[in-house]
mmCIF file of C-alpha atoms in Angstrom:
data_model
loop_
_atom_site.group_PDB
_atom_site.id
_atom_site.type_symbol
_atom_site.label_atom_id
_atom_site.label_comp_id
_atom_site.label_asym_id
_atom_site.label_seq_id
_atom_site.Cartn_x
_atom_site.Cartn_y
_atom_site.Cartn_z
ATOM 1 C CA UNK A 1 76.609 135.527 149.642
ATOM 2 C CA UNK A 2 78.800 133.101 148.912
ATOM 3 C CA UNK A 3 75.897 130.514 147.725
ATOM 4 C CA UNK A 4 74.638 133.395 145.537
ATOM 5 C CA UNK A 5 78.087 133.837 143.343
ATOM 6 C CA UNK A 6 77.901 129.780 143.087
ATOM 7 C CA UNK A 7 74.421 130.064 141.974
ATOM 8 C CA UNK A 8 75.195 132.733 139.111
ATOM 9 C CA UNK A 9 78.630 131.018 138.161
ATOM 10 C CA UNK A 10 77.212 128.010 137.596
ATOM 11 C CA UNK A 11 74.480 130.001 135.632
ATOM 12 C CA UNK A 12 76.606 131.884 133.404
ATOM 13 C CA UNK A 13 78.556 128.406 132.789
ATOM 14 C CA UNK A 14 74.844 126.849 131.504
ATOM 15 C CA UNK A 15 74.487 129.983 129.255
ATOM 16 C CA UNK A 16 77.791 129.838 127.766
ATOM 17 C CA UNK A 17 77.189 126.317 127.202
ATOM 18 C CA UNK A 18 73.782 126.380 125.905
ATOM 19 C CA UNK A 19 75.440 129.315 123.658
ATOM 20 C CA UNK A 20 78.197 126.692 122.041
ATOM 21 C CA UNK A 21 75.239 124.144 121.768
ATOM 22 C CA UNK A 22 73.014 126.325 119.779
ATOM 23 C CA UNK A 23 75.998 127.642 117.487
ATOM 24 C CA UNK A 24 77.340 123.920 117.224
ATOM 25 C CA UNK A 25 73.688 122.595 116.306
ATOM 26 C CA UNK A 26 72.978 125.864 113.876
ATOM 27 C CA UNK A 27 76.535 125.687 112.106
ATOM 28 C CA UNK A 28 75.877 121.782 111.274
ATOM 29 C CA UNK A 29 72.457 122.141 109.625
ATOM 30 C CA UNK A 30 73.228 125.309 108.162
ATOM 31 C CA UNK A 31 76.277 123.694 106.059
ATOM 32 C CA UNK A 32 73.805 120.848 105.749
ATOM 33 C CA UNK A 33 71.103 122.884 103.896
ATOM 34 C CA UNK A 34 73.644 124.511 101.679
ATOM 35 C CA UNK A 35 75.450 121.339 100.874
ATOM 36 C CA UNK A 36 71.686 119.888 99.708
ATOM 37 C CA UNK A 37 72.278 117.347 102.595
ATOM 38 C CA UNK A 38 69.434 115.600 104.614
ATOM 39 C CA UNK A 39 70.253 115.753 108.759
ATOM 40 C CA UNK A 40 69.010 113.182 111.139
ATOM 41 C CA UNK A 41 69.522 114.737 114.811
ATOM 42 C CA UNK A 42 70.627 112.044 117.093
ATOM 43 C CA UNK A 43 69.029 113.055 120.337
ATOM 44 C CA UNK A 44 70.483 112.186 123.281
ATOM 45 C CA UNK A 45 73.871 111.371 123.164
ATOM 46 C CA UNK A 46 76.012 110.859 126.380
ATOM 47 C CA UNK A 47 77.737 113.681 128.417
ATOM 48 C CA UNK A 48 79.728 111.205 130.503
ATOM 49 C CA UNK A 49 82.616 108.610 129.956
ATOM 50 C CA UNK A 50 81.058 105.323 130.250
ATOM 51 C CA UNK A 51 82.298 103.068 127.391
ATOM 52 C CA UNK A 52 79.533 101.058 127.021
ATOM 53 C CA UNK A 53 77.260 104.313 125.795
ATOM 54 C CA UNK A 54 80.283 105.499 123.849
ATOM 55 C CA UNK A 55 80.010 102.108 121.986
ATOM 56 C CA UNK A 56 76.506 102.593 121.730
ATOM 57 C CA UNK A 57 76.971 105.835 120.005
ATOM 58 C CA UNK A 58 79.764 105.057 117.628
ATOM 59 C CA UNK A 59 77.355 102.060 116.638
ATOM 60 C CA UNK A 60 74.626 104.277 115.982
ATOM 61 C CA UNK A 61 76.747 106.803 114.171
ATOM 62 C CA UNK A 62 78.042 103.954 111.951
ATOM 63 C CA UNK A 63 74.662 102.395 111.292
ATOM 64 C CA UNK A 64 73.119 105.972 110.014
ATOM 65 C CA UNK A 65 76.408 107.086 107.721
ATOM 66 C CA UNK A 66 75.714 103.182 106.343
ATOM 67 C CA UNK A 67 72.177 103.122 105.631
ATOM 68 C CA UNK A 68 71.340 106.534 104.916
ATOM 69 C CA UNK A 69 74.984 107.749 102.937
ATOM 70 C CA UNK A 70 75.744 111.538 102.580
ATOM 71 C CA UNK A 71 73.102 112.728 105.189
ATOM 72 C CA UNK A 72 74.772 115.087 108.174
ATOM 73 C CA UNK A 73 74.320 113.879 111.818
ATOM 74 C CA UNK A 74 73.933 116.371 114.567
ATOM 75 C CA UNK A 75 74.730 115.093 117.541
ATOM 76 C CA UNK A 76 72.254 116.602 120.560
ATOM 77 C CA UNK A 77 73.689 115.879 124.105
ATOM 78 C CA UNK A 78 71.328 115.426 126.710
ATOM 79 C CA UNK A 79 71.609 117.779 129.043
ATOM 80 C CA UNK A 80 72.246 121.533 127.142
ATOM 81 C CA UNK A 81 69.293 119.792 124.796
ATOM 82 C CA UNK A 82 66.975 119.662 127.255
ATOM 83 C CA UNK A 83 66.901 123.300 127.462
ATOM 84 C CA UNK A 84 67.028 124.036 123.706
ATOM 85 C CA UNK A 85 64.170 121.960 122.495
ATOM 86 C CA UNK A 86 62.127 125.106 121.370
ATOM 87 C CA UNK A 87 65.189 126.163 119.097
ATOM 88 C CA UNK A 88 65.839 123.249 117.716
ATOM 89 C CA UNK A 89 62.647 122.513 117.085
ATOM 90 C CA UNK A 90 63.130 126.153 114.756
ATOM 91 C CA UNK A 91 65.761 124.370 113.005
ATOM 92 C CA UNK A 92 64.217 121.402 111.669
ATOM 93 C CA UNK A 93 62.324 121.056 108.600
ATOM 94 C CA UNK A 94 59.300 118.040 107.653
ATOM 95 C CA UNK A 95 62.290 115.603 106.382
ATOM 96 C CA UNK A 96 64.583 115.658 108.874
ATOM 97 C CA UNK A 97 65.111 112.837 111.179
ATOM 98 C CA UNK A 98 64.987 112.047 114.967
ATOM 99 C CA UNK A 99 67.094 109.754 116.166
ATOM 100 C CA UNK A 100 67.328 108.607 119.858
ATOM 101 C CA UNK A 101 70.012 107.258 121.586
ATOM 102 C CA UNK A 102 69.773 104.070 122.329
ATOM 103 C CA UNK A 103 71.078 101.673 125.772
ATOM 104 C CA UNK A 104 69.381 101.347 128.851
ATOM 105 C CA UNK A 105 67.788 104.291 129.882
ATOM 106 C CA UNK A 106 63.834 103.145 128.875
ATOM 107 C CA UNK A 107 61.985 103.229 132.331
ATOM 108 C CA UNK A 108 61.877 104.820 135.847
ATOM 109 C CA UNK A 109 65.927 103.990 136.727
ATOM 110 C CA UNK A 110 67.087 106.859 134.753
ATOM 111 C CA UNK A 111 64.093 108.999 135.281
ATOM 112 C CA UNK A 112 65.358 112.514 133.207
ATOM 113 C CA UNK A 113 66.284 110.539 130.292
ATOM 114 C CA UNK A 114 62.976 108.972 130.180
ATOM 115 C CA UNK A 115 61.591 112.641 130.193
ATOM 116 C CA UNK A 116 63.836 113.635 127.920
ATOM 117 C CA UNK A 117 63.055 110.641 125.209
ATOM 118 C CA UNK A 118 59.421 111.720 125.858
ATOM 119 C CA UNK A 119 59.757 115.564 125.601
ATOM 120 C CA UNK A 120 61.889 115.695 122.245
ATOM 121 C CA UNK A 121 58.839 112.955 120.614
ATOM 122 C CA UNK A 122 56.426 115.180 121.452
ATOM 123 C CA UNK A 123 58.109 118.291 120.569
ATOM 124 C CA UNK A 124 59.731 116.362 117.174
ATOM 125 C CA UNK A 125 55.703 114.639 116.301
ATOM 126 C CA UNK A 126 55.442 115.395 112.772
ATOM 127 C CA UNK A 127 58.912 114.240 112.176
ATOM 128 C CA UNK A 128 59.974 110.663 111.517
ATOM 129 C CA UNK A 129 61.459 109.593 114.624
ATOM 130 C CA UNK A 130 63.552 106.628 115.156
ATOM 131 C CA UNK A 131 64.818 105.614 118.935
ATOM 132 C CA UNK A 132 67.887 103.067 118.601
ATOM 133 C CA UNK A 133 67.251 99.544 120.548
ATOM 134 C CA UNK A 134 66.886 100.243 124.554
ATOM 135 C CA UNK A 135 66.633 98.087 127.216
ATOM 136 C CA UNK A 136 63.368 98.842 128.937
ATOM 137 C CA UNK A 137 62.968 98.471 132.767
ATOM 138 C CA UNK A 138 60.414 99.816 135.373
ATOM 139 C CA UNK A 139 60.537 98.950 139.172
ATOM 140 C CA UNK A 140 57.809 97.068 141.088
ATOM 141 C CA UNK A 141 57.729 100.305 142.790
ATOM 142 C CA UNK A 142 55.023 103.048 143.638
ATOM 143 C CA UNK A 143 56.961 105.197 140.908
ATOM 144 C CA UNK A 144 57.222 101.973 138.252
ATOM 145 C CA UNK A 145 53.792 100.998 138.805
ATOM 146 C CA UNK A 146 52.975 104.704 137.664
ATOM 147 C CA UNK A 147 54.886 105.080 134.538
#
């Protein structure tokens, strides 16, 4: 029993999440199109406090208000993203762009980013998509040798 009310807590907490993500995501490009803006989605971006991605991401941020002024970033976290790829996906229009994150997540170490990466450039193919600078790494394992 006890597992069980876990379970749907931590549920509900993933819907009401998800919920926030979709409203954040659908209030940004909907004053976007109305202000005549472009939007690049940066896909991605970090849940956690590690500085060195923050940096990462404040660089990026920087770099796309510099070189492409006046366009509206959405920011797309990893994790609530992950499940919300089919409604973004509803969202976007032929010139918007992808952005990934960039660090050093390109490989087998970090495994669910690597999905990630893969399932939003897939999903995102007849956009322009752009994935910031990344170190790339893949063990000399079984699991390396295989992706």
């Amino acid at each position: 029993m006890k597992h069980t009310v876990i379970e749907m807590i931590k549920q509900i907490k993933r819907s009401v999440f998800d919920f926030v993500t979709v409203m954040y995501i659908g209030a940004r490009v909907t004053g976007a199109r109305g202000a005549g803006r472009s939007v690049v989605f940066l896909m991605g971006t970090p849940e956690h406090n590690n500085i060195g991605d923050l940096a990462i991401l404040k660089a990026e941020v920087e770099f796309i208000r510099r070189h492409v002024p006046g366009v509206v970033i959405v920011q797309a976290r990893l994790w609530p993203t992950r499940r919300l790829i089919g409604r973004i996906k509803k969202l976007l229009r032929p010139g918007d762009v992808i952005a990934g994150h960039g660090g050093g997540n390109f490989g087998d170490q970090y495994l669910a980013e690597e999905e990630y990466r893969r399932t939003f450039i897939t999903a995102f193919q007849h956009n322009k998509i752009i994935v910031f600078p990344q170190t790339i790494y893949f063990s000399s394992t079984a699991k390396g040798e295989a992706e």
